[in-house]
Short mmCIF file of C-alpha atoms in Angstrom, two decimals:
data_model
loop_
_atom_site.label_atom_id
_atom_site.label_comp_id
_atom_site.label_asym_id
_atom_site.label_seq_id
_atom_site.Cartn_x
_atom_site.Cartn_y
_atom_site.Cartn_z
CA MET A 1 17.13 0.27 18.69
CA ILE A 2 15.90 -2.65 16.53
CA ASN A 3 17.54 -4.81 13.98
CA VAL A 4 15.64 -4.97 10.55
CA GLY A 5 15.76 -7.50 7.76
CA ILE A 6 14.48 -6.89 4.30
CA LEU A 7 13.80 -9.91 1.92
CA GLY A 8 13.83 -8.63 -1.68
CA ALA A 9 16.00 -5.72 -0.84
CA THR A 10 16.94 -5.11 -4.57
CA GLY A 11 13.51 -4.58 -5.90
CA TYR A 12 12.12 -1.06 -6.02
CA THR A 13 10.04 -1.15 -2.84
CA GLY A 14 12.97 -2.91 -1.19
CA ALA A 15 15.42 -0.23 -2.23
CA ILE A 16 13.26 2.45 -0.91
CA LEU A 17 12.79 0.56 2.36
CA VAL A 18 16.57 0.75 2.70
CA SER A 19 16.69 4.46 1.95
CA ILE A 20 13.99 5.18 4.50
CA LEU A 21 15.45 2.82 7.15
CA LYS A 22 18.92 4.14 6.98
CA LYS A 23 17.58 7.58 8.38
CA HIS A 24 15.31 6.02 10.93
CA LYS A 25 16.55 6.89 14.42
CA GLU A 26 15.11 3.66 15.95
CA VAL A 27 16.83 1.19 13.48
CA GLY A 28 20.19 -0.28 14.11
CA ASN A 29 21.45 -2.96 11.76
CA ILE A 30 19.89 -3.66 8.44
CA LYS A 31 20.11 -7.11 7.07
CA LEU A 32 19.64 -7.41 3.19
CA GLY A 33 18.26 -10.40 1.43
CA SER A 34 18.10 -10.89 -2.32
CA HIS A 35 17.58 -13.84 -4.52
CA SER A 36 19.23 -12.52 -7.75
CA TYR A 37 22.26 -10.65 -6.27
CA VAL A 38 23.54 -12.91 -3.49
CA GLY A 39 27.18 -12.00 -2.64
CA GLN A 40 27.13 -8.56 -4.33
CA ASP A 41 27.27 -5.35 -2.36
CA PHE A 42 23.93 -3.43 -2.34
CA SER A 43 25.75 -0.37 -3.67
CA ASP A 44 26.83 -2.38 -6.59
CA VAL A 45 23.24 -3.13 -7.38
CA TYR A 46 22.04 0.35 -6.76
CA LYS A 47 25.08 2.59 -7.38
CA ALA A 48 23.15 5.68 -5.90
CA PHE A 49 23.88 4.00 -2.45
CA LYS A 50 27.71 4.05 -2.71
CA ASP A 51 29.25 4.79 0.67
CA ILE A 52 25.66 4.95 2.13
CA GLU A 53 24.76 1.31 2.15
CA ASP A 54 27.54 -1.13 1.04
CA GLY A 55 26.31 -4.11 2.93
CA GLU A 56 26.32 -7.50 1.19
CA CYS A 57 23.20 -9.02 -0.28
CA LEU A 58 22.59 -12.29 1.47
CA ASP A 59 20.63 -15.45 0.64
CA SER A 60 16.95 -14.88 1.62
CA ASP A 61 16.78 -17.42 4.36
CA MET A 62 13.73 -16.66 6.41
CA ASN A 63 14.75 -18.62 9.44
CA GLU A 64 18.13 -16.93 9.53
CA PHE A 65 16.59 -13.46 9.24
CA ALA A 66 14.00 -14.32 11.95
CA ASP A 67 16.87 -15.35 14.38
CA GLU A 68 18.72 -11.99 13.91
CA CYS A 69 16.08 -9.52 13.23
CA ASP A 70 13.31 -7.84 15.24
CA VAL A 71 11.17 -7.34 12.23
CA VAL A 72 11.44 -8.74 8.64
CA PHE A 73 10.02 -6.85 5.60
CA MET A 74 9.08 -9.20 2.87
CA ALA A 75 9.19 -7.20 -0.42
CA LEU A 76 8.67 -10.25 -2.65
CA PRO A 77 6.21 -11.58 -5.16
CA HIS A 78 3.03 -13.26 -4.13
CA GLY A 79 3.11 -16.91 -3.33
CA VAL A 80 6.44 -16.63 -1.37
CA ALA A 81 5.44 -15.39 2.08
CA SER A 82 2.90 -17.99 2.77
CA LYS A 83 5.51 -20.76 2.28
CA VAL A 84 7.99 -19.42 4.80
CA VAL A 85 6.07 -17.38 7.38
CA THR A 86 5.23 -19.92 10.09
CA LYS A 87 4.27 -19.88 13.76
CA GLU A 88 7.90 -20.80 14.52
CA VAL A 89 9.01 -17.73 12.55
CA LEU A 90 6.55 -15.51 14.36
CA GLU A 91 7.70 -16.57 17.68
CA LYS A 92 11.11 -15.10 16.96
CA THR A 93 10.33 -11.93 14.84
CA LYS A 94 7.49 -9.62 13.55
CA VAL A 95 6.97 -9.89 9.80
CA ILE A 96 5.57 -7.16 7.40
CA ASP A 97 4.59 -8.57 4.13
CA LEU A 98 4.49 -6.13 1.31
CA GLY A 99 3.06 -8.88 -1.03
CA ALA A 100 -0.44 -10.20 -1.22
CA ASP A 101 -0.29 -13.48 0.70
CA PHE A 102 -1.96 -12.25 3.91
CA ARG A 103 -4.21 -9.45 2.60
CA LEU A 104 -7.31 -11.64 1.84
CA SER A 105 -8.81 -13.57 4.86
CA ASP A 106 -10.18 -16.25 2.78
CA ILE A 107 -7.76 -18.78 1.17
CA ASP A 108 -10.19 -19.91 -1.52
CA THR A 109 -10.65 -16.26 -2.54
CA TYR A 110 -6.80 -15.88 -2.60
CA GLU A 111 -6.19 -19.00 -4.82
CA GLU A 112 -8.98 -18.02 -7.16
CA TRP A 113 -7.55 -14.49 -7.87
CA TYR A 114 -3.90 -15.25 -7.63
CA LYS A 115 -3.89 -18.62 -9.27
CA THR A 116 -1.52 -20.12 -6.86
CA LYS A 117 -1.79 -22.37 -3.69
CA HIS A 118 -1.64 -20.70 -0.19
CA TYR A 119 0.49 -22.48 2.38
CA GLY A 120 -0.09 -20.25 5.42
CA GLU A 121 -3.40 -21.41 6.80
CA ASP A 122 -2.07 -21.79 10.17
CA VAL A 123 -1.04 -18.16 10.53
CA LEU A 124 -3.41 -16.39 8.15
CA SER A 125 -5.95 -15.76 10.98
CA GLU A 126 -3.72 -13.72 12.97
CA SER A 127 -2.64 -11.38 10.07
CA VAL A 128 -3.73 -7.68 10.45
CA TYR A 129 -4.38 -5.54 7.34
CA GLY A 130 -2.13 -2.64 7.52
CA LEU A 131 -4.07 0.35 6.43
CA CYS A 132 -2.73 2.48 9.18
CA GLU A 133 -5.36 5.28 9.45
CA ILE A 134 -8.29 2.67 9.76
CA GLU A 135 -6.61 -0.26 11.49
CA ARG A 136 -4.32 1.47 13.85
CA GLU A 137 -5.46 -0.27 17.10
CA ASN A 138 -5.35 -3.64 15.47
CA ILE A 139 -1.81 -3.03 14.04
CA LYS A 140 -0.44 -2.27 17.59
CA GLY A 141 -0.74 -5.82 18.72
CA THR A 142 0.09 -7.95 15.69
CA ARG A 143 3.23 -9.76 14.75
CA LEU A 144 1.99 -10.47 11.20
CA LEU A 145 1.19 -7.47 9.14
CA ALA A 146 -0.31 -7.41 5.67
CA ASN A 147 0.81 -4.27 3.94
CA PRO A 148 -1.94 -2.88 1.54
CA GLY A 149 -1.43 -2.68 -2.17
CA CYS A 150 -1.04 0.79 -3.89
CA TYR A 151 -4.33 0.84 -5.70
CA THR A 152 -6.14 -0.45 -2.73
CA THR A 153 -4.72 1.99 -0.29
CA CYS A 154 -5.84 4.99 -2.55
CA SER A 155 -9.19 3.42 -3.17
CA ILE A 156 -10.16 2.34 0.31
CA LEU A 157 -9.04 5.63 2.02
CA SER A 158 -11.11 7.50 -0.65
CA LEU A 159 -14.24 5.49 -0.16
CA TYR A 160 -14.13 4.55 3.63
CA PRO A 161 -15.89 7.87 4.99
CA LEU A 162 -18.64 7.59 2.36
CA VAL A 163 -19.31 4.02 2.98
CA LYS A 164 -18.96 4.29 6.72
CA GLU A 165 -21.53 7.22 6.90
CA LYS A 166 -23.81 5.39 4.38
CA LEU A 167 -23.76 8.32 2.12
CA ILE A 168 -23.60 6.50 -1.29
CA ASP A 169 -25.32 3.59 -2.87
CA ILE A 170 -22.69 0.88 -2.53
CA ASN A 171 -23.95 -0.85 -5.58
CA SER A 172 -22.94 1.93 -7.73
CA ILE A 173 -19.11 2.35 -6.96
CA ILE A 174 -16.83 2.52 -10.02
CA ILE A 175 -13.13 3.06 -9.49
CA ASP A 176 -10.88 4.30 -12.29
CA ALA A 177 -7.29 4.11 -11.38
CA LYS A 178 -4.03 4.92 -12.94
CA SER A 179 -0.44 3.98 -12.03
CA GLY A 180 3.05 4.82 -13.02
CA VAL A 181 5.22 2.12 -14.62
CA SER A 182 7.03 1.33 -11.36
CA GLY A 183 4.01 -0.49 -10.17
CA ALA A 184 4.91 -3.31 -12.45
CA GLY A 185 8.19 -3.84 -10.39
CA ARG A 186 11.73 -4.05 -11.48
CA LYS A 187 11.57 -7.25 -13.44
CA ALA A 188 12.25 -7.12 -17.21
CA ALA A 189 8.84 -7.26 -18.98
CA THR A 190 7.97 -6.19 -22.58
CA GLY A 191 4.96 -4.08 -21.37
CA SER A 192 7.33 -2.02 -19.13
CA LEU A 193 9.83 -1.16 -21.92
CA PHE A 194 10.22 2.53 -22.77
CA CYS A 195 8.85 2.13 -26.44
CA GLU A 196 6.02 0.01 -25.31
CA CYS A 197 4.56 2.46 -22.65
CA ASN A 198 5.92 5.89 -23.51
CA GLU A 199 3.39 8.26 -25.22
CA SER A 200 0.72 5.65 -24.49
CA ILE A 201 -1.89 4.69 -21.98
CA LYS A 202 -3.73 1.36 -21.66
CA ALA A 203 -6.34 -0.19 -19.43
CA TYR A 204 -5.42 -3.68 -18.09
CA GLY A 205 -6.97 -6.44 -15.89
CA ILE A 206 -10.50 -5.20 -16.44
CA GLY A 207 -12.74 -7.26 -14.23
CA THR A 208 -9.91 -9.42 -13.18
CA HIS A 209 -7.33 -7.31 -11.41
CA ARG A 210 -6.21 -8.96 -8.16
CA HIS A 211 -6.70 -5.78 -5.98
CA THR A 212 -10.46 -6.04 -6.48
CA PRO A 213 -11.17 -8.57 -3.85
CA GLU A 214 -8.92 -6.75 -1.50
CA ILE A 215 -10.83 -3.49 -1.86
CA GLU A 216 -14.02 -5.34 -1.65
CA GLU A 217 -13.15 -7.18 1.54
CA GLN A 218 -11.93 -4.20 3.47
CA LEU A 219 -14.98 -2.06 2.61
CA SER A 220 -17.36 -4.84 3.31
CA LYS A 221 -16.01 -5.03 6.89
CA ILE A 222 -17.96 -1.83 7.49
CA GLY A 223 -21.30 -3.72 7.35
CA GLU A 224 -22.61 -4.78 4.12
CA ASP A 225 -21.07 -6.89 1.27
CA ILE A 226 -19.77 -4.76 -1.43
CA THR A 227 -19.15 -5.66 -5.04
CA LEU A 228 -17.58 -2.97 -7.25
CA SER A 229 -16.03 -2.15 -10.74
CA PHE A 230 -12.33 -1.51 -10.62
CA THR A 231 -10.21 -0.68 -13.78
CA PRO A 232 -6.53 0.20 -13.49
CA HIS A 233 -4.69 1.95 -16.25
CA LEU A 234 -0.84 2.07 -17.02
CA VAL A 235 0.40 5.65 -17.68
CA PRO A 236 3.83 6.82 -18.84
CA MET A 237 5.25 8.16 -15.76
CA ASN A 238 7.75 6.63 -13.24
CA LYS A 239 5.40 6.51 -10.22
CA GLY A 240 2.16 7.69 -8.77
CA ILE A 241 -1.37 6.48 -8.31
CA LEU A 242 -4.46 8.55 -9.24
CA THR A 243 -7.97 7.13 -8.53
CA THR A 244 -11.14 8.72 -9.78
CA ILE A 245 -14.12 7.16 -8.05
CA TYR A 246 -17.70 7.43 -8.88
CA ALA A 247 -20.75 6.74 -6.79
CA ASN A 248 -24.35 7.69 -6.64
CA ILE A 249 -25.18 9.58 -3.41
CA ASN A 250 -28.11 8.51 -1.36
CA GLU A 251 -31.34 10.53 -0.96
CA GLY A 252 -30.92 13.81 0.93
CA VAL A 253 -27.06 13.71 0.92
CA GLY A 254 -25.51 17.14 0.17
CA GLU A 255 -22.00 18.56 -0.22
CA SER A 256 -21.73 19.51 3.36
CA ASP A 257 -22.56 15.93 4.47
CA ILE A 258 -19.69 14.63 2.34
CA LYS A 259 -17.22 17.15 3.56
CA GLU A 260 -18.22 16.46 7.21
CA ALA A 261 -17.65 12.73 6.77
CA TYR A 262 -14.13 13.13 5.56
CA GLU A 263 -13.35 15.56 8.30
CA LYS A 264 -14.80 13.16 10.90
CA TYR A 265 -12.40 10.44 10.00
CA TYR A 266 -9.37 12.24 8.54
CA LYS A 267 -9.01 15.73 9.83
CA ASP A 268 -6.41 14.61 12.56
CA GLU A 269 -4.60 12.29 10.31
CA TYR A 270 -1.02 13.68 9.87
CA PHE A 271 -0.66 11.85 6.45
CA ILE A 272 -3.98 12.52 4.98
CA ARG A 273 -4.58 15.81 3.30
CA LEU A 274 -8.12 17.03 2.61
CA ARG A 275 -8.28 19.52 -0.22
CA GLU A 276 -11.05 22.04 -0.59
CA THR A 277 -14.02 20.91 -2.64
CA GLY A 278 -12.94 20.98 -6.26
CA ASP A 279 -9.39 21.54 -5.59
CA LEU A 280 -8.29 18.29 -7.23
CA PRO A 281 -4.95 16.57 -6.30
CA VAL A 282 -2.18 15.89 -8.72
CA THR A 283 0.32 13.00 -8.46
CA ASN A 284 3.24 15.50 -8.27
CA TYR A 285 1.75 16.88 -5.13
CA VAL A 286 2.60 13.75 -3.15
CA LYS A 287 5.82 12.52 -5.04
CA GLY A 288 8.34 11.01 -2.56
CA THR A 289 5.93 11.26 0.41
CA ASN A 290 3.65 9.16 2.66
CA ILE A 291 0.83 11.57 1.97
CA PHE A 292 -2.65 10.56 0.85
CA ASP A 293 -4.23 13.67 -0.92
CA THR A 294 -7.86 13.83 -1.84
CA SER A 295 -10.73 16.01 -2.77
CA PHE A 296 -14.31 15.49 -4.30
CA VAL A 297 -16.85 17.06 -6.44
CA LEU A 298 -20.57 16.59 -6.09
CA ASP A 299 -22.21 16.37 -9.52
CA LYS A 300 -25.81 17.21 -8.65
CA ARG A 301 -26.83 16.87 -12.36
CA VAL A 302 -26.32 13.18 -12.21
CA ASN A 303 -26.68 12.65 -8.34
CA ARG A 304 -23.20 11.53 -8.16
CA VAL A 305 -20.10 12.15 -6.08
CA ILE A 306 -16.61 11.96 -7.76
CA VAL A 307 -13.66 11.55 -5.45
CA SER A 308 -10.15 12.15 -6.80
CA SER A 309 -7.20 11.01 -4.74
CA VAL A 310 -3.42 10.53 -5.27
CA ILE A 311 -0.61 8.64 -3.53
CA ASP A 312 3.02 7.64 -4.35
CA ASN A 313 2.68 4.11 -5.17
CA LEU A 314 6.15 3.23 -3.98
CA MET A 315 5.83 5.24 -0.76
CA LYS A 316 2.18 5.36 0.72
CA GLY A 317 1.37 2.46 -1.67
CA ALA A 318 4.23 0.24 -0.41
CA SER A 319 7.49 1.18 1.49
CA SER A 320 6.69 4.31 3.60
CA GLN A 321 3.32 2.85 4.71
CA ALA A 322 5.24 -0.26 5.58
CA VAL A 323 7.64 1.66 7.83
CA GLN A 324 4.43 3.65 9.30
CA ASN A 325 3.10 0.20 10.18
CA MET A 326 6.41 -0.79 11.73
CA ASN A 327 6.35 2.46 13.81
CA ILE A 328 2.78 1.64 14.97
CA MET A 329 3.84 -2.06 15.80
CA PHE A 330 6.91 -1.03 17.88
CA GLY A 331 5.33 2.02 19.61
CA PHE A 332 7.68 4.60 17.92
CA ASP A 333 6.53 7.91 16.74
CA GLU A 334 4.31 7.13 13.76
CA LYS A 335 6.06 9.87 11.66
CA GLU A 336 9.54 8.78 12.30
CA GLY A 337 11.63 8.10 9.05
CA ILE A 338 8.68 9.03 6.80
CA ASP A 339 7.88 12.71 7.30
CA PHE A 340 8.99 13.76 3.76
CA VAL A 341 8.21 16.97 1.95
CA PRO A 342 6.94 16.35 -1.63
CA MET A 343 9.51 16.46 -4.28
CA TYR A 344 7.41 18.36 -6.67
CA ILE A 345 9.53 18.28 -9.66
#
């Protein structure tokens, strides 16, 4: 069994990590780190955990966590991990960063989009982007794992077979994405207040959202540089991601070609569910799970494929995918701890 540390255990993704890891048969001790609740019992911060996880929240000292843990999850805002993840730390423990600091391979790109300095140049080159179904072999040997963002997980998995098989015009990609309010985190913010977001929907970050270069970089790895349009929206639900993606199909491409492409890459993937053409997924279908659920429609009238996909943003978009990555890194059963049935209601 391994000992696990969680820095940022009292945020939403951190709390879900605790919930998952408490039932993981390969996990022994769980060390909880928090900036805002040092000295308080975790079950006092999240009262739902009474008699389940009553451990004390400790100061988030990365060196101390590295000394005592086989793996450290960092569920912290961007700009933190690059300051504390060093070669010395990685010699003692594996790190899974749920933030953005190691998702982009180019520091200049990171600093341009995130408006903050990156301090981890000496370790950035060994980080692996943890999109499990695509990067599984690289994940196995890494000690620094960049857990993908929620929008990016849903978007890249939706587009990967189409781009890989050259079925679409890569210059025509438009991603329309929608997220529940938990995607904004647990911090107090006016835009997340009930009266601000209930009975309302809004687009934000048009042309500037930080997940854009992450999606572009991962898809560009396939062969050609990709620049696309990505527009996120905030919708009045607790959690969930829905992406509706539009792209022009290349000449001669038919519905069977698209279906075969998805089956080629995903039919044997346990956590990917391919729906029949036109059977469009709903966020409730994946609530509380590590499942990526997808379907497509070929609109022949405009020569365009529309792909609709959903994930739970706090699960496959964050915590359960992080545990899936941990399972791969340590050689555990990939499904261990995260084989959940959807909580439809």
